Amino acid sequence: MTDISGQTVLTVNDLLALEVLRSAQVGVAAGGHRLANRVEWVHVFETPAVTGMLRGGEFLLTTGIALAGMTAAELDRLVASVARAGAAGIGLEPTHAPVEPLAQACRDHELPLLVFGRPVRFVDITHVVHERLVAGELATLRRAVSLQAQLREAAREGLGPAGLVASLGDVLEAQVLLERSDRTPIATSPEDGLDVAFLEALDRHRQRLPTALHSRPVQPGARLHVLPRRADELDLLAVDEAAFLLAVALAAQPPGEEVPSADRARLLQRLAEGRAGPVARHVVGVSCPGVAGTARPGRDRRPGGRPSCSGGDPRRGRSARDRP
């Protein structure tokens, strides 16, 4: 199995290393520069109608029965259609057809052609390859379950946004930044800071340039930035899961921590002007005990017209020097 862009996949080159192929004295007759083609299935074909059954990624096995009576032009059209369908390559046991006409067509259309020097049972090849493919899918599934379980465990432990960010960084081996909409950091992973590669990727993201950084909105009023090591499909699903869990964690925080400082200042101003609703008064009242949750215009203010946030009397909502 080969690691490509963080994903473990099977390629034509990997097939060459299988014992069942090596024992058949396999060789590369065409398309050697395309051996990194991804193999998603193995299919035996002995009819020219094979192209209608392909969906991409198939490695095709044939003894050449369907090729024996074809002209060079017909063979070229067949290989062209197979290549357009996204086949990974062809394996030929030249029992019924010569190698060179097929090899020339494969060279023309840049399709790998493997030729077996000895008779080989196609059922043995399909069995081994499909076993490898299923094992790879099972490993992917197990990793997906593990990623989700680790993130949800961090959420259940009530570690808050910082704990979830640390957990996401650990499970993805990634650098992570959770920030407010005004770009004030809430939490990072690793805790000792983000490196130059992350900061450059973040800068490119903010300039709307291509970057490996993945960013997700997190309500209320935050954004998650992740620079993963692998960046495969499972990593992106984990980022989505983390964004959801972080939204829940932020919403569950005490109101004083939930409202950004800039928003709190605006709420204080609205309170002073008598324009804030009861919910806003409650939020500011909790985070700033010197401000009464039932303030009215013209009352509970300092001489300068601003509410007090220090030395307040929580029972009466006024500062000590405002009391008679």
Short mmCIF file of C-alpha atoms in Angstrom, two decimals:
data_model
loop_
_atom_site.label_atom_id
_atom_site.label_comp_id
_atom_site.label_asym_id
_atom_site.label_seq_id
_atom_site.Cartn_x
_atom_site.Cartn_y
_atom_site.Cartn_z
CA MET A 1 0.00 0.00 0.00
CA THR A 2 1.24 3.47 -0.88
CA ASP A 3 0.73 6.77 0.99
CA ILE A 4 -0.59 9.42 -1.41
CA SER A 5 -1.62 12.85 -0.07
CA GLY A 6 -2.11 11.39 3.37
CA GLN A 7 -4.25 8.48 2.15
CA THR A 8 -3.23 4.83 2.08
CA VAL A 9 -4.11 3.49 -1.37
CA LEU A 10 -3.21 0.61 -3.67
CA THR A 11 -1.41 1.50 -6.91
CA VAL A 12 -0.33 -0.38 -10.03
CA ASN A 13 3.21 -0.23 -8.70
CA ASP A 14 2.03 -1.99 -5.52
CA LEU A 15 0.61 -4.81 -7.66
CA LEU A 16 4.08 -5.49 -9.04
CA ALA A 17 5.27 -6.26 -5.51
CA LEU A 18 2.60 -8.89 -4.83
CA GLU A 19 3.95 -12.44 -4.66
CA VAL A 20 1.21 -13.77 -6.94
CA LEU A 21 2.37 -11.41 -9.71
CA ARG A 22 6.10 -11.78 -9.11
CA SER A 23 5.80 -15.56 -9.31
CA ALA A 24 4.17 -15.10 -12.74
CA GLN A 25 7.27 -13.21 -13.95
CA VAL A 26 5.34 -9.99 -14.53
CA GLY A 27 6.90 -7.15 -16.52
CA VAL A 28 5.93 -3.61 -17.54
CA ALA A 29 5.33 -3.39 -21.30
CA ALA A 30 3.86 0.14 -21.46
CA GLY A 31 2.91 3.13 -19.32
CA GLY A 32 5.75 2.79 -16.83
CA HIS A 33 5.38 6.47 -15.90
CA ARG A 34 1.77 5.81 -14.83
CA LEU A 35 2.43 3.11 -12.25
CA ALA A 36 1.14 5.43 -9.51
CA ASN A 37 -2.39 5.04 -10.91
CA ARG A 38 -4.75 4.16 -8.09
CA VAL A 39 -6.28 0.66 -8.13
CA GLU A 40 -9.77 0.47 -6.64
CA TRP A 41 -10.85 -2.89 -8.07
CA VAL A 42 -9.69 -5.77 -10.27
CA HIS A 43 -11.90 -6.86 -13.15
CA VAL A 44 -11.50 -9.68 -15.69
CA PHE A 45 -12.57 -8.84 -19.23
CA GLU A 46 -12.69 -10.96 -22.37
CA THR A 47 -15.05 -8.79 -24.43
CA PRO A 48 -14.64 -5.39 -26.13
CA ALA A 49 -17.84 -4.22 -24.39
CA VAL A 50 -15.93 -3.77 -21.12
CA THR A 51 -15.84 0.04 -21.29
CA GLY A 52 -19.53 0.33 -20.48
CA MET A 53 -18.93 -1.43 -17.16
CA LEU A 54 -16.09 0.76 -15.87
CA ARG A 55 -16.37 3.57 -13.36
CA GLY A 56 -12.67 4.34 -12.85
CA GLY A 57 -9.79 2.78 -10.91
CA GLU A 58 -10.19 -0.75 -12.29
CA PHE A 59 -7.16 -2.88 -13.13
CA LEU A 60 -8.24 -5.12 -16.02
CA LEU A 61 -7.05 -8.70 -16.51
CA THR A 62 -7.31 -10.49 -19.87
CA THR A 63 -5.93 -13.47 -21.77
CA GLY A 64 -6.56 -11.63 -25.05
CA ILE A 65 -9.52 -13.67 -26.30
CA ALA A 66 -11.37 -10.47 -27.21
CA LEU A 67 -8.26 -8.94 -28.78
CA ALA A 68 -7.16 -11.73 -31.10
CA GLY A 69 -9.30 -10.79 -34.11
CA MET A 70 -9.12 -7.00 -33.72
CA THR A 71 -7.33 -4.69 -36.15
CA ALA A 72 -4.80 -2.15 -34.91
CA ALA A 73 -7.38 0.64 -35.29
CA GLU A 74 -10.01 -1.31 -33.33
CA LEU A 75 -7.49 -2.09 -30.62
CA ASP A 76 -6.52 1.57 -30.43
CA ARG A 77 -10.16 2.63 -30.01
CA LEU A 78 -10.68 0.03 -27.28
CA VAL A 79 -7.64 1.15 -25.28
CA ALA A 80 -8.57 4.81 -25.77
CA SER A 81 -12.05 4.22 -24.35
CA VAL A 82 -10.64 2.22 -21.42
CA ALA A 83 -8.19 5.04 -20.64
CA ARG A 84 -10.96 7.66 -20.85
CA ALA A 85 -13.07 5.60 -18.44
CA GLY A 86 -10.30 5.95 -15.86
CA ALA A 87 -8.98 2.39 -15.77
CA ALA A 88 -5.80 1.99 -13.71
CA GLY A 89 -4.14 -0.37 -16.19
CA ILE A 90 -4.27 -3.73 -17.98
CA GLY A 91 -2.72 -7.07 -17.11
CA LEU A 92 -2.23 -9.44 -20.07
CA GLU A 93 -1.53 -13.13 -20.03
CA PRO A 94 -0.69 -13.51 -23.76
CA THR A 95 -2.39 -16.86 -24.24
CA HIS A 96 -4.64 -15.79 -27.12
CA ALA A 97 -3.16 -12.52 -28.43
CA PRO A 98 0.33 -11.11 -29.06
CA VAL A 99 1.73 -8.46 -26.73
CA GLU A 100 3.04 -5.79 -29.12
CA PRO A 101 -0.22 -4.51 -30.73
CA LEU A 102 -1.77 -3.99 -27.29
CA ALA A 103 1.46 -2.54 -25.91
CA GLN A 104 1.59 0.03 -28.73
CA ALA A 105 -1.98 1.13 -28.08
CA CYS A 106 -1.26 1.41 -24.34
CA ARG A 107 1.85 3.49 -25.03
CA ASP A 108 -0.15 5.80 -27.28
CA HIS A 109 -2.76 6.36 -24.57
CA GLU A 110 -0.39 6.28 -21.57
CA LEU A 111 -2.05 3.30 -19.93
CA PRO A 112 0.06 0.86 -17.88
CA LEU A 113 0.30 -2.63 -19.37
CA LEU A 114 1.64 -5.50 -17.26
CA VAL A 115 2.49 -8.74 -19.08
CA PHE A 116 2.70 -12.11 -17.35
CA GLY A 117 5.58 -14.32 -18.48
CA ARG A 118 3.99 -17.43 -17.01
CA PRO A 119 0.38 -18.63 -16.71
CA VAL A 120 -1.39 -17.16 -13.70
CA ARG A 121 -4.80 -17.77 -12.14
CA PHE A 122 -6.73 -14.52 -12.29
CA VAL A 123 -8.84 -15.62 -9.33
CA ASP A 124 -5.68 -15.61 -7.17
CA ILE A 125 -4.88 -12.04 -8.21
CA THR A 126 -8.41 -10.76 -7.57
CA HIS A 127 -8.53 -12.50 -4.19
CA VAL A 128 -5.26 -10.97 -2.95
CA VAL A 129 -6.00 -7.48 -4.27
CA HIS A 130 -9.55 -7.36 -2.95
CA GLU A 131 -8.35 -8.58 0.44
CA ARG A 132 -5.85 -5.70 0.55
CA LEU A 133 -8.49 -3.19 -0.50
CA VAL A 134 -11.00 -4.35 2.12
CA ALA A 135 -8.29 -4.25 4.81
CA GLY A 136 -7.49 -0.67 3.82
CA GLU A 137 -11.16 0.34 4.01
CA LEU A 138 -11.44 -1.29 7.44
CA ALA A 139 -8.40 0.63 8.68
CA THR A 140 -9.95 3.86 7.39
CA LEU A 141 -13.23 3.10 9.15
CA ARG A 142 -11.45 2.35 12.42
CA ARG A 143 -9.55 5.63 12.21
CA ALA A 144 -12.79 7.54 11.56
CA VAL A 145 -14.43 5.99 14.63
CA SER A 146 -11.33 6.70 16.74
CA LEU A 147 -11.18 10.37 15.70
CA GLN A 148 -14.83 10.93 16.50
CA ALA A 149 -14.60 9.07 19.82
CA GLN A 150 -11.59 11.10 21.00
CA LEU A 151 -13.22 14.42 20.17
CA ARG A 152 -16.51 13.49 21.82
CA GLU A 153 -14.70 12.20 24.90
CA ALA A 154 -13.02 15.59 25.26
CA ALA A 155 -16.44 17.24 24.96
CA ARG A 156 -17.98 14.92 27.58
CA GLU A 157 -15.18 15.66 30.03
CA GLY A 158 -16.22 19.32 29.94
CA LEU A 159 -12.74 20.57 29.09
CA GLY A 160 -14.16 23.59 27.30
CA PRO A 161 -12.90 25.17 24.06
CA ALA A 162 -9.22 25.00 25.08
CA GLY A 163 -9.48 21.28 25.83
CA LEU A 164 -11.26 20.56 22.55
CA VAL A 165 -8.66 22.51 20.59
CA ALA A 166 -5.87 20.57 22.32
CA SER A 167 -7.65 17.28 21.60
CA LEU A 168 -8.14 18.18 17.92
CA GLY A 169 -4.47 19.06 17.62
CA ASP A 170 -3.49 15.73 19.17
CA VAL A 171 -5.75 13.44 17.14
CA LEU A 172 -4.90 15.11 13.80
CA GLU A 173 -1.27 15.92 14.63
CA ALA A 174 -2.26 19.41 13.55
CA GLN A 175 -1.76 23.04 14.48
CA VAL A 176 -5.04 24.62 15.54
CA LEU A 177 -6.24 28.15 16.25
CA LEU A 178 -9.65 29.07 17.63
CA GLU A 179 -10.24 32.81 17.46
CA ARG A 180 -13.09 35.26 17.86
CA SER A 181 -14.53 37.13 14.91
CA ASP A 182 -12.32 40.11 15.84
CA ARG A 183 -9.29 37.75 15.54
CA THR A 184 -8.70 37.64 19.29
CA PRO A 185 -7.24 34.16 20.07
CA ILE A 186 -9.32 31.89 22.30
CA ALA A 187 -7.10 28.77 22.25
CA THR A 188 -4.25 27.25 20.26
CA SER A 189 -2.64 23.86 19.85
CA PRO A 190 0.19 23.46 20.59
CA GLU A 191 -0.18 25.74 23.60
CA ASP A 192 3.37 27.10 23.25
CA GLY A 193 2.52 28.73 19.93
CA LEU A 194 2.02 28.24 16.20
CA ASP A 195 4.94 27.95 13.81
CA VAL A 196 5.80 30.00 10.73
CA ALA A 197 4.16 27.52 8.34
CA PHE A 198 0.82 27.91 10.11
CA LEU A 199 1.03 31.70 10.23
CA GLU A 200 1.89 31.86 6.54
CA ALA A 201 -1.01 29.54 5.69
CA LEU A 202 -3.35 31.67 7.82
CA ASP A 203 -2.17 34.82 6.07
CA ARG A 204 -2.81 33.24 2.66
CA HIS A 205 -6.27 32.15 3.79
CA ARG A 206 -7.13 35.68 4.87
CA GLN A 207 -5.97 36.93 1.48
CA ARG A 208 -8.21 34.31 -0.17
CA LEU A 209 -5.20 32.56 -1.71
CA PRO A 210 -4.80 28.77 -2.09
CA THR A 211 -3.60 27.20 1.15
CA ALA A 212 -3.50 23.89 3.03
CA LEU A 213 -5.25 25.57 5.97
CA HIS A 214 -8.83 24.51 6.68
CA SER A 215 -11.16 27.04 8.27
CA ARG A 216 -14.67 26.61 9.69
CA PRO A 217 -17.07 29.11 11.29
CA VAL A 218 -17.90 28.35 14.91
CA GLN A 219 -20.98 29.96 16.37
CA PRO A 220 -21.33 32.13 18.33
CA GLY A 221 -18.82 34.57 16.81
CA ALA A 222 -15.69 32.45 16.38
CA ARG A 223 -13.67 30.67 13.70
CA LEU A 224 -11.58 27.49 13.75
CA HIS A 225 -8.36 27.25 11.69
CA VAL A 226 -6.58 23.90 11.29
CA LEU A 227 -3.36 22.96 9.48
CA PRO A 228 -3.37 19.12 9.54
CA ARG A 229 -0.46 16.87 8.69
CA ARG A 230 -2.46 14.49 6.49
CA ALA A 231 -5.39 16.61 5.25
CA ASP A 232 -7.32 13.58 4.00
CA GLU A 233 -11.09 13.21 3.94
CA LEU A 234 -11.22 11.89 7.51
CA ASP A 235 -9.24 14.87 8.79
CA LEU A 236 -11.72 17.24 7.19
CA LEU A 237 -14.64 15.35 8.74
CA ALA A 238 -12.89 15.63 12.12
CA VAL A 239 -12.54 19.40 11.62
CA ASP A 240 -16.28 19.63 10.92
CA GLU A 241 -17.04 17.56 14.03
CA ALA A 242 -14.75 19.74 16.15
CA ALA A 243 -16.39 22.93 14.85
CA PHE A 244 -19.78 21.62 15.96
CA LEU A 245 -18.52 20.56 19.41
CA LEU A 246 -16.74 23.89 19.87
CA ALA A 247 -19.96 25.74 19.06
CA VAL A 248 -21.69 23.76 21.80
CA ALA A 249 -18.82 24.40 24.24
CA LEU A 250 -18.80 28.15 23.56
CA ALA A 251 -22.57 28.37 23.93
CA ALA A 252 -22.34 26.54 27.26
CA GLN A 253 -19.79 28.93 28.75
CA PRO A 254 -20.87 31.38 31.47
CA PRO A 255 -22.25 34.57 29.90
CA GLY A 256 -19.31 36.65 31.08
CA GLU A 257 -16.95 34.49 29.03
CA GLU A 258 -19.32 34.15 26.13
CA VAL A 259 -19.53 37.85 25.25
CA PRO A 260 -16.35 39.26 23.67
CA SER A 261 -14.93 42.37 25.35
CA ALA A 262 -15.78 44.61 22.40
CA ASP A 263 -19.38 43.40 22.45
CA ARG A 264 -19.52 43.90 26.22
CA ALA A 265 -18.41 47.52 25.82
CA ARG A 266 -21.16 48.11 23.27
CA LEU A 267 -23.70 46.54 25.61
CA LEU A 268 -22.55 48.81 28.44
CA GLN A 269 -23.05 51.83 26.21
CA ARG A 270 -26.52 50.65 25.25
CA LEU A 271 -27.34 50.11 28.93
CA ALA A 272 -26.24 53.64 29.72
CA GLU A 273 -28.53 54.92 26.99
CA GLY A 274 -31.40 52.70 28.10
CA ARG A 275 -31.51 50.81 24.79
CA ALA A 276 -30.50 47.30 25.94
CA GLY A 277 -33.05 44.54 26.35
CA PRO A 278 -33.42 42.33 29.44
CA VAL A 279 -31.17 39.54 28.10
CA ALA A 280 -28.33 41.94 27.39
CA ARG A 281 -28.74 43.48 30.86
CA HIS A 282 -28.49 40.05 32.41
CA VAL A 283 -25.29 39.22 30.47
CA VAL A 284 -23.59 42.47 31.41
CA GLY A 285 -24.90 42.32 34.96
CA VAL A 286 -23.27 38.94 35.50
CA SER A 287 -19.96 39.90 33.91
CA CYS A 288 -19.90 43.34 35.54
CA PRO A 289 -21.62 43.20 38.97
CA GLY A 290 -21.48 46.97 39.41
CA VAL A 291 -24.09 47.40 36.68
CA ALA A 292 -27.68 46.75 37.67
CA GLY A 293 -29.60 44.27 35.56
CA THR A 294 -32.67 46.52 35.80
CA ALA A 295 -31.00 49.85 35.08
CA ARG A 296 -33.08 52.68 33.65
CA PRO A 297 -31.99 55.77 31.77
CA GLY A 298 -30.77 58.46 34.10
CA ARG A 299 -30.10 56.11 37.04
CA ASP A 300 -27.17 54.03 38.31
CA ARG A 301 -24.58 56.03 36.41
CA ARG A 302 -21.36 57.72 37.25
CA PRO A 303 -21.22 61.50 36.89
CA GLY A 304 -19.82 61.08 33.38
CA GLY A 305 -22.91 59.13 32.34
CA ARG A 306 -21.17 55.70 32.23
CA PRO A 307 -22.18 52.67 34.28
CA SER A 308 -19.84 51.57 37.04
CA CYS A 309 -17.93 48.27 36.71
CA SER A 310 -15.99 48.48 39.96
CA GLY A 311 -16.76 48.88 43.62
CA GLY A 312 -20.41 48.15 42.90
CA ASP A 313 -23.07 47.02 45.30
CA PRO A 314 -24.61 43.87 43.69
CA ARG A 315 -27.70 44.23 45.87
CA ARG A 316 -28.56 47.71 44.67
CA GLY A 317 -26.62 47.93 41.42
CA ARG A 318 -24.87 51.22 42.28
CA SER A 319 -21.30 52.06 43.17
CA ALA A 320 -20.42 53.03 46.72
CA ARG A 321 -19.88 56.68 45.88
CA ASP A 322 -23.28 56.90 44.12
CA ARG A 323 -25.11 55.88 47.29
CA PRO A 324 -26.44 58.70 49.51
#
